[in-house]
mmCIF file of C-alpha atoms and ligand atoms in Angstrom:
data_model
loop_
_atom_site.group_PDB
_atom_site.id
_atom_site.type_symbol
_atom_site.label_atom_id
_atom_site.label_comp_id
_atom_site.label_asym_id
_atom_site.label_seq_id
_atom_site.Cartn_x
_atom_site.Cartn_y
_atom_site.Cartn_z
ATOM 1 C CA MET A 92 68.760 108.331 58.503
ATOM 2 C CA ARG A 93 67.088 105.505 60.449
ATOM 3 C CA ILE A 94 64.896 106.152 63.477
ATOM 4 C CA THR A 95 65.062 103.297 65.960
ATOM 5 C CA GLY A 96 63.616 102.698 69.420
ATOM 6 C CA ARG A 97 66.950 103.831 70.825
ATOM 7 C CA THR A 98 67.326 107.044 68.825
ATOM 8 C CA ARG A 99 68.544 109.851 71.112
ATOM 9 C CA LEU A 100 66.389 112.954 70.906
ATOM 10 C CA ALA A 101 67.238 116.656 71.120
ATOM 11 C CA GLY A 102 65.966 119.781 69.394
ATOM 12 C CA ILE A 103 65.487 123.524 69.488
ATOM 13 C CA MET A 104 62.470 125.426 70.824
ATOM 14 C CA GLY A 105 61.624 128.818 69.387
ATOM 15 C CA TRP A 106 58.685 130.798 68.014
ATOM 16 C CA PRO A 107 58.937 130.933 65.062
ATOM 17 C CA ILE A 108 61.537 128.209 64.482
ATOM 18 C CA ALA A 109 61.688 127.638 60.717
ATOM 19 C CA HIS A 110 64.594 130.095 60.313
ATOM 20 C CA SER A 111 66.887 128.233 62.743
ATOM 21 C CA ARG A 112 70.100 126.723 61.377
ATOM 22 C CA SER A 113 70.675 124.606 64.486
ATOM 23 C CA PRO A 114 68.991 121.485 63.014
ATOM 24 C CA ALA A 115 71.396 121.627 60.035
ATOM 25 C CA LEU A 116 74.311 122.024 62.462
ATOM 26 C CA HIS A 117 73.482 119.206 64.886
ATOM 27 C CA ASN A 118 72.240 116.767 62.255
ATOM 28 C CA PHE A 119 75.520 117.316 60.344
ATOM 29 C CA TRP A 120 77.434 116.270 63.470
ATOM 30 C CA LEU A 121 75.121 113.287 64.101
ATOM 31 C CA GLU A 122 75.703 112.044 60.585
ATOM 32 C CA GLU A 123 79.443 112.748 60.717
ATOM 33 C CA GLN A 124 79.751 110.757 63.956
ATOM 34 C CA GLY A 125 77.406 107.977 62.754
ATOM 35 C CA LEU A 126 75.264 108.351 65.891
ATOM 36 C CA ASP A 127 71.709 107.095 66.355
ATOM 37 C CA GLY A 128 70.218 110.487 67.175
ATOM 38 C CA ILE A 129 68.038 113.246 65.806
ATOM 39 C CA TYR A 130 67.764 116.991 66.421
ATOM 40 C CA MET A 131 64.389 118.532 65.642
ATOM 41 C CA PRO A 132 62.958 122.022 65.216
ATOM 42 C CA LEU A 133 60.272 122.418 67.916
ATOM 43 C CA PRO A 134 57.850 125.330 67.376
ATOM 44 C CA VAL A 135 56.764 126.300 70.902
ATOM 45 C CA LYS A 136 54.641 129.356 71.708
ATOM 46 C CA PRO A 137 55.881 131.496 74.628
ATOM 47 C CA ALA A 138 52.781 130.622 76.683
ATOM 48 C CA HIS A 139 53.631 126.916 76.344
ATOM 49 C CA LEU A 140 57.341 127.077 77.171
ATOM 50 C CA ALA A 141 57.115 125.752 80.754
ATOM 51 C CA GLN A 142 54.841 122.897 79.668
ATOM 52 C CA ALA A 143 57.130 122.013 76.747
ATOM 53 C CA LEU A 144 60.308 122.043 78.855
ATOM 54 C CA ARG A 145 58.683 119.949 81.599
ATOM 55 C CA ALA A 146 57.650 117.406 78.947
ATOM 56 C CA LEU A 147 61.264 116.811 77.810
ATOM 57 C CA PRO A 148 62.112 114.114 80.412
ATOM 58 C CA ALA A 149 58.753 112.369 79.906
ATOM 59 C CA LEU A 150 59.344 112.239 76.141
ATOM 60 C CA GLY A 151 62.870 110.888 76.603
ATOM 61 C CA PHE A 152 64.638 113.993 75.259
ATOM 62 C CA ARG A 153 68.268 114.470 76.332
ATOM 63 C CA GLY A 154 67.759 118.229 76.201
ATOM 64 C CA CYS A 155 67.289 121.106 73.799
ATOM 65 C CA ASN A 156 68.439 124.512 72.678
ATOM 66 C CA LEU A 157 66.366 127.656 73.062
ATOM 67 C CA THR A 158 66.137 130.598 70.743
ATOM 68 C CA ILE A 159 64.068 133.777 70.410
ATOM 69 C CA PRO A 160 61.867 134.498 72.373
ATOM 70 C CA HIS A 161 62.534 131.838 75.057
ATOM 71 C CA LYS A 162 66.072 132.438 76.350
ATOM 72 C CA GLN A 163 65.169 134.721 79.281
ATOM 73 C CA GLN A 164 61.930 133.026 80.335
ATOM 74 C CA ALA A 165 63.643 129.631 80.503
ATOM 75 C CA LEU A 166 65.886 130.874 83.301
ATOM 76 C CA SER A 167 62.913 130.977 85.668
ATOM 77 C CA ILE A 168 61.646 127.518 84.617
ATOM 78 C CA VAL A 169 64.749 125.293 84.916
ATOM 79 C CA ASP A 170 65.564 123.524 88.202
ATOM 80 C CA ARG A 171 69.066 124.993 88.232
ATOM 81 C CA ALA A 172 71.085 127.290 86.045
ATOM 82 C CA GLU A 173 74.865 127.546 85.901
ATOM 83 C CA PRO A 174 76.224 130.813 87.399
ATOM 84 C CA LEU A 175 77.251 132.119 83.953
ATOM 85 C CA ALA A 176 73.687 131.737 82.626
ATOM 86 C CA GLN A 177 72.411 133.572 85.697
ATOM 87 C CA ARG A 178 74.865 136.424 85.157
ATOM 88 C CA ILE A 179 74.003 136.682 81.457
ATOM 89 C CA GLY A 180 70.308 136.384 82.315
ATOM 90 C CA ALA A 181 69.537 133.832 79.601
ATOM 91 C CA VAL A 182 69.603 130.099 78.913
ATOM 92 C CA ASN A 183 70.217 128.677 75.432
ATOM 93 C CA THR A 184 70.957 125.040 76.307
ATOM 94 C CA ILE A 185 68.944 122.628 78.470
ATOM 95 C CA ILE A 186 70.347 119.374 79.795
ATOM 96 C CA VAL A 187 67.877 116.747 81.052
ATOM 97 C CA HIS A 188 69.503 114.842 83.932
ATOM 98 C CA PRO A 189 68.761 111.159 84.664
ATOM 99 C CA ASP A 190 66.521 112.157 87.604
ATOM 100 C CA GLY A 191 64.392 114.234 85.200
ATOM 101 C CA SER A 192 65.635 117.612 86.446
ATOM 102 C CA LEU A 193 66.414 120.406 83.993
ATOM 103 C CA GLU A 194 69.717 122.267 83.978
ATOM 104 C CA GLY A 195 70.058 125.555 82.095
ATOM 105 C CA ARG A 196 73.322 126.691 80.546
ATOM 106 C CA ASN A 197 74.408 129.566 78.355
ATOM 107 C CA THR A 198 76.919 128.549 75.680
ATOM 108 C CA ASP A 199 76.916 131.824 73.701
ATOM 109 C CA ALA A 200 79.920 133.184 75.624
ATOM 110 C CA PHE A 201 81.788 129.910 74.962
ATOM 111 C CA GLY A 202 80.791 130.100 71.296
ATOM 112 C CA PHE A 203 82.107 133.639 70.972
ATOM 113 C CA ARG A 204 85.421 132.840 72.714
ATOM 114 C CA GLU A 205 85.987 129.685 70.657
ATOM 115 C CA SER A 206 85.144 131.442 67.409
ATOM 116 C CA LEU A 207 87.718 134.109 68.213
ATOM 117 C CA ARG A 208 90.292 131.457 69.182
ATOM 118 C CA ASP A 209 89.623 129.659 65.915
ATOM 119 C CA SER A 210 89.511 132.611 63.503
ATOM 120 C CA ALA A 211 91.797 135.150 65.205
ATOM 121 C CA PRO A 212 94.294 133.097 67.234
ATOM 122 C CA GLU A 213 96.699 136.047 67.366
ATOM 123 C CA TRP A 214 94.243 138.132 69.414
ATOM 124 C CA GLU A 215 95.256 138.473 73.073
ATOM 125 C CA PRO A 216 93.000 139.765 75.864
ATOM 126 C CA THR A 217 95.818 142.208 76.645
ATOM 127 C CA ALA A 218 95.637 143.707 73.116
ATOM 128 C CA GLY A 219 93.825 146.786 74.450
ATOM 129 C CA PRO A 220 90.300 147.848 75.357
ATOM 130 C CA ALA A 221 87.470 145.899 73.706
ATOM 131 C CA VAL A 222 84.592 147.862 72.179
ATOM 132 C CA VAL A 223 81.254 146.046 72.199
ATOM 133 C CA LEU A 224 78.308 147.513 70.269
ATOM 134 C CA GLY A 225 74.949 146.387 71.692
ATOM 135 C CA ALA A 226 73.777 145.441 75.174
ATOM 136 C CA GLY A 227 71.064 142.889 74.355
ATOM 137 C CA GLY A 228 71.277 139.159 75.084
ATOM 138 C CA ALA A 229 74.127 138.609 72.628
ATOM 139 C CA GLY A 230 75.990 141.659 73.934
ATOM 140 C CA ARG A 231 75.774 140.331 77.494
ATOM 141 C CA ALA A 232 77.232 136.971 76.424
ATOM 142 C CA VAL A 233 80.093 138.657 74.533
ATOM 143 C CA VAL A 234 80.930 140.941 77.479
ATOM 144 C CA ALA A 235 80.892 137.928 79.842
ATOM 145 C CA ALA A 236 83.262 136.053 77.500
ATOM 146 C CA LEU A 237 85.665 138.991 77.259
ATOM 147 C CA ILE A 238 85.790 139.422 81.024
ATOM 148 C CA ALA A 239 86.355 135.695 81.546
ATOM 149 C CA ALA A 240 89.181 135.890 78.979
ATOM 150 C CA GLY A 241 90.855 138.611 81.067
ATOM 151 C CA VAL A 242 90.132 141.804 79.090
ATOM 152 C CA SER A 243 90.665 144.640 81.544
ATOM 153 C CA GLU A 244 88.516 147.299 79.831
ATOM 154 C CA VAL A 245 85.259 146.783 77.944
ATOM 155 C CA ARG A 246 83.656 149.826 76.350
ATOM 156 C CA LEU A 247 80.001 148.941 75.969
ATOM 157 C CA VAL A 248 78.153 151.161 73.509
ATOM 158 C CA ASN A 249 74.381 151.023 73.270
ATOM 159 C CA ARG A 250 71.537 153.106 71.849
ATOM 160 C CA THR A 251 69.722 152.799 75.187
ATOM 161 C CA LEU A 252 72.468 153.875 77.587
ATOM 162 C CA GLY A 253 70.658 152.601 80.692
ATOM 163 C CA ARG A 254 70.687 149.067 79.292
ATOM 164 C CA ALA A 255 74.486 149.204 78.893
ATOM 165 C CA ALA A 256 74.832 150.574 82.433
ATOM 166 C CA GLN A 257 72.739 147.663 83.719
ATOM 167 C CA VAL A 258 75.007 145.146 81.950
ATOM 168 C CA ALA A 259 78.063 146.882 83.444
ATOM 169 C CA GLU A 260 76.513 146.480 86.890
ATOM 170 C CA ASP A 261 75.390 142.853 86.394
ATOM 171 C CA LEU A 262 78.678 141.612 84.915
ATOM 172 C CA ALA A 263 81.083 143.658 87.070
ATOM 173 C CA ALA A 264 84.257 141.735 87.953
ATOM 174 C CA PRO A 265 87.220 142.635 90.197
ATOM 175 C CA ARG A 266 89.915 143.093 87.539
ATOM 176 C CA SER A 267 87.766 144.306 84.623
ATOM 177 C CA HIS A 268 86.165 147.660 83.969
ATOM 178 C CA ILE A 269 82.970 147.750 81.937
ATOM 179 C CA ARG A 270 82.114 151.296 80.918
ATOM 180 C CA ALA A 271 78.783 152.221 79.352
ATOM 181 C CA HIS A 272 78.949 154.685 76.441
ATOM 182 C CA PRO A 273 76.178 156.426 74.502
ATOM 183 C CA TRP A 274 75.533 155.404 70.884
ATOM 184 C CA SER A 275 76.771 158.836 69.706
ATOM 185 C CA GLY A 276 80.209 158.016 71.146
ATOM 186 C CA ARG A 277 80.797 154.895 69.047
ATOM 187 C CA ASP A 278 83.431 156.454 66.730
ATOM 188 C CA ALA A 279 85.462 158.061 69.537
ATOM 189 C CA VAL A 280 85.694 154.945 71.751
ATOM 190 C CA LEU A 281 87.569 153.100 68.984
ATOM 191 C CA GLU A 282 90.744 155.018 69.935
ATOM 192 C CA ASP A 283 93.462 152.536 71.066
ATOM 193 C CA ALA A 284 91.014 149.573 71.019
ATOM 194 C CA GLY A 285 92.278 146.020 70.379
ATOM 195 C CA LEU A 286 88.914 144.511 69.456
ATOM 196 C CA LEU A 287 85.602 145.713 68.022
ATOM 197 C CA VAL A 288 82.514 143.484 68.210
ATOM 198 C CA ASN A 289 79.092 144.251 66.756
ATOM 199 C CA THR A 290 76.337 142.438 68.677
ATOM 200 C CA THR A 291 73.469 144.666 67.507
ATOM 201 C CA SER A 292 71.049 143.601 64.813
ATOM 202 C CA LEU A 293 72.276 146.441 62.575
ATOM 203 C CA GLY A 294 73.653 145.215 59.260
ATOM 204 C CA MET A 295 71.504 142.085 59.269
ATOM 205 C CA THR A 296 69.449 141.496 56.120
ATOM 206 C CA GLY A 297 66.240 143.518 56.494
ATOM 207 C CA GLU A 298 67.663 145.779 59.246
ATOM 208 C CA PRO A 299 69.249 149.225 58.890
ATOM 209 C CA GLU A 300 72.997 149.426 58.224
ATOM 210 C CA LEU A 301 75.467 149.915 61.057
ATOM 211 C CA GLU A 302 76.922 153.369 60.586
ATOM 212 C CA ILE A 303 80.325 153.722 62.185
ATOM 213 C CA ASP A 304 83.544 155.514 61.234
ATOM 214 C CA LEU A 305 86.505 153.189 61.780
ATOM 215 C CA ALA A 306 89.146 155.926 61.250
ATOM 216 C CA ARG A 307 90.290 155.905 64.891
ATOM 217 C CA LEU A 308 90.532 152.115 65.214
ATOM 218 C CA PRO A 309 94.189 150.959 65.367
ATOM 219 C CA GLY A 310 95.195 148.815 62.364
ATOM 220 C CA SER A 311 96.059 145.888 64.660
ATOM 221 C CA ALA A 312 92.508 145.647 66.044
ATOM 222 C CA VAL A 313 90.431 142.555 65.267
ATOM 223 C CA VAL A 314 86.876 143.243 64.051
ATOM 224 C CA VAL A 315 84.057 140.769 64.774
ATOM 225 C CA ASP A 316 80.464 140.921 63.562
ATOM 226 C CA ILE A 317 78.176 138.330 65.116
ATOM 227 C CA VAL A 318 75.601 138.963 62.368
ATOM 228 C CA TYR A 319 75.798 136.044 59.895
ATOM 229 C CA VAL A 320 73.091 136.937 57.368
ATOM 230 C CA PRO A 321 74.765 138.260 55.262
ATOM 231 C CA ILE A 322 78.044 136.574 56.125
ATOM 232 C CA GLU A 323 80.046 139.581 54.867
ATOM 233 C CA THR A 324 78.384 142.578 56.526
ATOM 234 C CA THR A 325 79.095 146.169 55.566
ATOM 235 C CA LEU A 326 81.097 146.502 58.805
ATOM 236 C CA LEU A 327 83.346 143.546 57.922
ATOM 237 C CA ALA A 328 83.778 144.746 54.340
ATOM 238 C CA ALA A 329 84.820 148.218 55.557
ATOM 239 C CA ALA A 330 87.169 146.728 58.163
ATOM 240 C CA ARG A 331 88.735 144.400 55.589
ATOM 241 C CA ARG A 332 89.390 147.359 53.285
ATOM 242 C CA ARG A 333 91.324 148.988 56.143
ATOM 243 C CA GLY A 334 93.363 145.795 56.592
ATOM 244 C CA HIS A 335 91.836 144.565 59.862
ATOM 245 C CA HIS A 336 91.707 140.895 60.714
ATOM 246 C CA CYS A 337 87.967 140.085 60.492
ATOM 247 C CA VAL A 338 85.845 137.370 62.092
ATOM 248 C CA ASP A 339 82.333 136.657 60.776
ATOM 249 C CA GLY A 340 79.324 135.537 62.819
ATOM 250 C CA LEU A 341 79.077 131.959 61.623
ATOM 251 C CA GLY A 342 81.813 130.707 63.947
ATOM 252 C CA MET A 343 79.953 131.784 67.096
ATOM 253 C CA LEU A 344 76.780 130.060 65.881
ATOM 254 C CA LEU A 345 78.650 126.815 65.205
ATOM 255 C CA HIS A 346 80.797 126.757 68.346
ATOM 256 C CA GLN A 347 77.912 127.573 70.729
ATOM 257 C CA GLY A 348 76.324 124.261 69.693
ATOM 258 C CA ARG A 349 79.274 122.102 70.821
ATOM 259 C CA PRO A 350 78.629 121.846 74.602
ATOM 260 C CA GLY A 351 74.980 120.827 74.114
ATOM 261 C CA PHE A 352 75.830 118.199 71.502
ATOM 262 C CA GLU A 353 78.502 116.732 73.758
ATOM 263 C CA ALA A 354 76.125 116.574 76.750
ATOM 264 C CA TRP A 355 73.209 115.016 74.812
ATOM 265 C CA PHE A 356 75.003 112.641 72.499
ATOM 266 C CA GLY A 357 78.143 111.896 74.536
ATOM 267 C CA THR A 358 80.704 112.794 71.865
ATOM 268 C CA PRO A 359 82.845 115.933 71.494
ATOM 269 C CA VAL A 360 82.629 117.594 68.079
ATOM 270 C CA ARG A 361 84.630 120.182 66.191
ATOM 271 C CA VAL A 362 83.907 122.954 63.733
ATOM 272 C CA SER A 363 85.375 121.786 60.430
ATOM 273 C CA ARG A 364 85.603 123.468 57.047
ATOM 274 C CA GLU A 365 82.977 121.009 55.777
ATOM 275 C CA LEU A 366 80.555 121.965 58.554
ATOM 276 C CA ARG A 367 81.046 125.663 57.830
ATOM 277 C CA ALA A 368 80.362 125.068 54.137
ATOM 278 C CA ALA A 369 77.253 122.960 54.841
ATOM 279 C CA VAL A 370 75.683 125.538 57.183
ATOM 280 C CA LEU A 371 76.739 128.429 54.948
ATOM 281 C CA MET A 372 74.843 126.758 52.121
ATOM 282 C CA THR A 373 71.626 126.788 54.202
ATOM 283 C CA LEU A 374 72.145 130.537 54.731
ATOM 284 C CA THR A 375 72.377 131.329 51.040
ATOM 285 C CA ALA A 376 69.846 128.783 49.726
ATOM 286 C CA PRO A 377 66.335 130.153 49.184
ATOM 287 C CA ARG A 378 64.021 128.994 51.984
HETATM 288 P P1 ATR B 422 69.880 140.013 71.079
HETATM 289 O O1 ATR B 422 69.335 139.172 72.201
HETATM 290 O O2 ATR B 422 70.029 139.249 69.784
HETATM 291 O O3 ATR B 422 71.117 140.736 71.448
HETATM 292 P P2 ATR B 422 68.180 142.294 71.567
HETATM 293 O O4 ATR B 422 68.162 141.981 73.021
HETATM 294 O O5 ATR B 422 66.895 142.686 70.903
HETATM 295 O O6 ATR B 422 68.720 141.068 70.725
HETATM 296 O O7 ATR B 422 69.286 143.426 71.312
HETATM 297 C C1 ATR B 422 69.441 144.060 70.088
HETATM 298 C C2 ATR B 422 70.584 145.092 70.185
HETATM 299 O O8 ATR B 422 70.638 145.825 68.969
HETATM 300 C C3 ATR B 422 70.373 146.096 71.311
HETATM 301 O O9 ATR B 422 71.638 146.504 71.807
HETATM 302 C C4 ATR B 422 69.682 147.251 70.560
HETATM 303 O O10 ATR B 422 69.816 148.511 71.194
HETATM 304 P P3 ATR B 422 68.748 148.957 72.354
HETATM 305 O O11 ATR B 422 69.194 148.244 73.605
HETATM 306 O O12 ATR B 422 68.870 150.424 72.435
HETATM 307 O O13 ATR B 422 67.387 148.490 71.868
HETATM 308 C C5 ATR B 422 70.481 147.230 69.261
HETATM 309 N N1 ATR B 422 69.763 147.915 68.183
HETATM 310 C C6 ATR B 422 68.680 147.474 67.488
HETATM 311 N N2 ATR B 422 68.290 148.389 66.570
HETATM 312 C C7 ATR B 422 69.158 149.442 66.681
HETATM 313 C C8 ATR B 422 69.305 150.708 66.004
HETATM 314 N N3 ATR B 422 68.469 151.069 65.008
HETATM 315 N N4 ATR B 422 70.312 151.517 66.394
HETATM 316 C C9 ATR B 422 71.164 151.161 67.379
HETATM 317 N N5 ATR B 422 71.079 149.991 68.060
HETATM 318 C C10 ATR B 422 70.099 149.146 67.707
#
């Protein structure tokens, strides 16, 4: 890699940031496309987020991504946010415009939809109710994506029921029903479902396992886990044993990066087998 006076700059702000796989993702694309650009990890403390974002135009950055814990706070800092980001309540992509203004977008819903299109092309929004476990930031993005895709019933299951009810209220749409369900009802709501998505942190390395009985889930249902460490979660392994089509969490991570890359570096990119392998290697390599 050669850094020149014309090198285009982008990066990701988070605190901490060392765990992020986004630099591996974007720098893979930069190299693949032979572009004069760089994507850097930017450790930014929450108290410094506004200052750091406001510095982007002055430093010549094209934009950045945001990760934990900045996604919600950024919404109140940017000059404008796309309606989807406002509905989800979080921003994960910042575009610096030529006049120095900051635009906030949320590409997690896009990433989820594209991952599903890529890995489960047979899934149709009309396949039946979609069950979503978890009503945090990721859960909101997944529900928004499902509604935009035309799913008519989303069963949103969350440990804190009030949080699911709030999502149902915030993301309500004319032709879709979002129903909040208590965590204890997670086995029963699988009846006649066409899709099951885990957006909770359960099953992630270092977190408790996700305990769920898949017996009532129709065999045709697609099962998605957005957790990607480990790549094969206990949920996916159990679903695979029952013959379900399974989608792991890496696809969403890779696809959510595409809109930002295209805006900053001016070139559309795709999620190839080689990219998946390269990022997967950073997940399994000791850090
Ligand atoms: P993210 O932005 O990544 O979605 P989050 O906002 O912290 O992260 O949300 C984490 C999700 O995992 C939430 O739905 C959380 O449930 P609560 O809303 O009740 O907190 C869920 N979660 C975390 N630990 C859980 C557990 N032990 N049992 C059930 N759900 C859990």
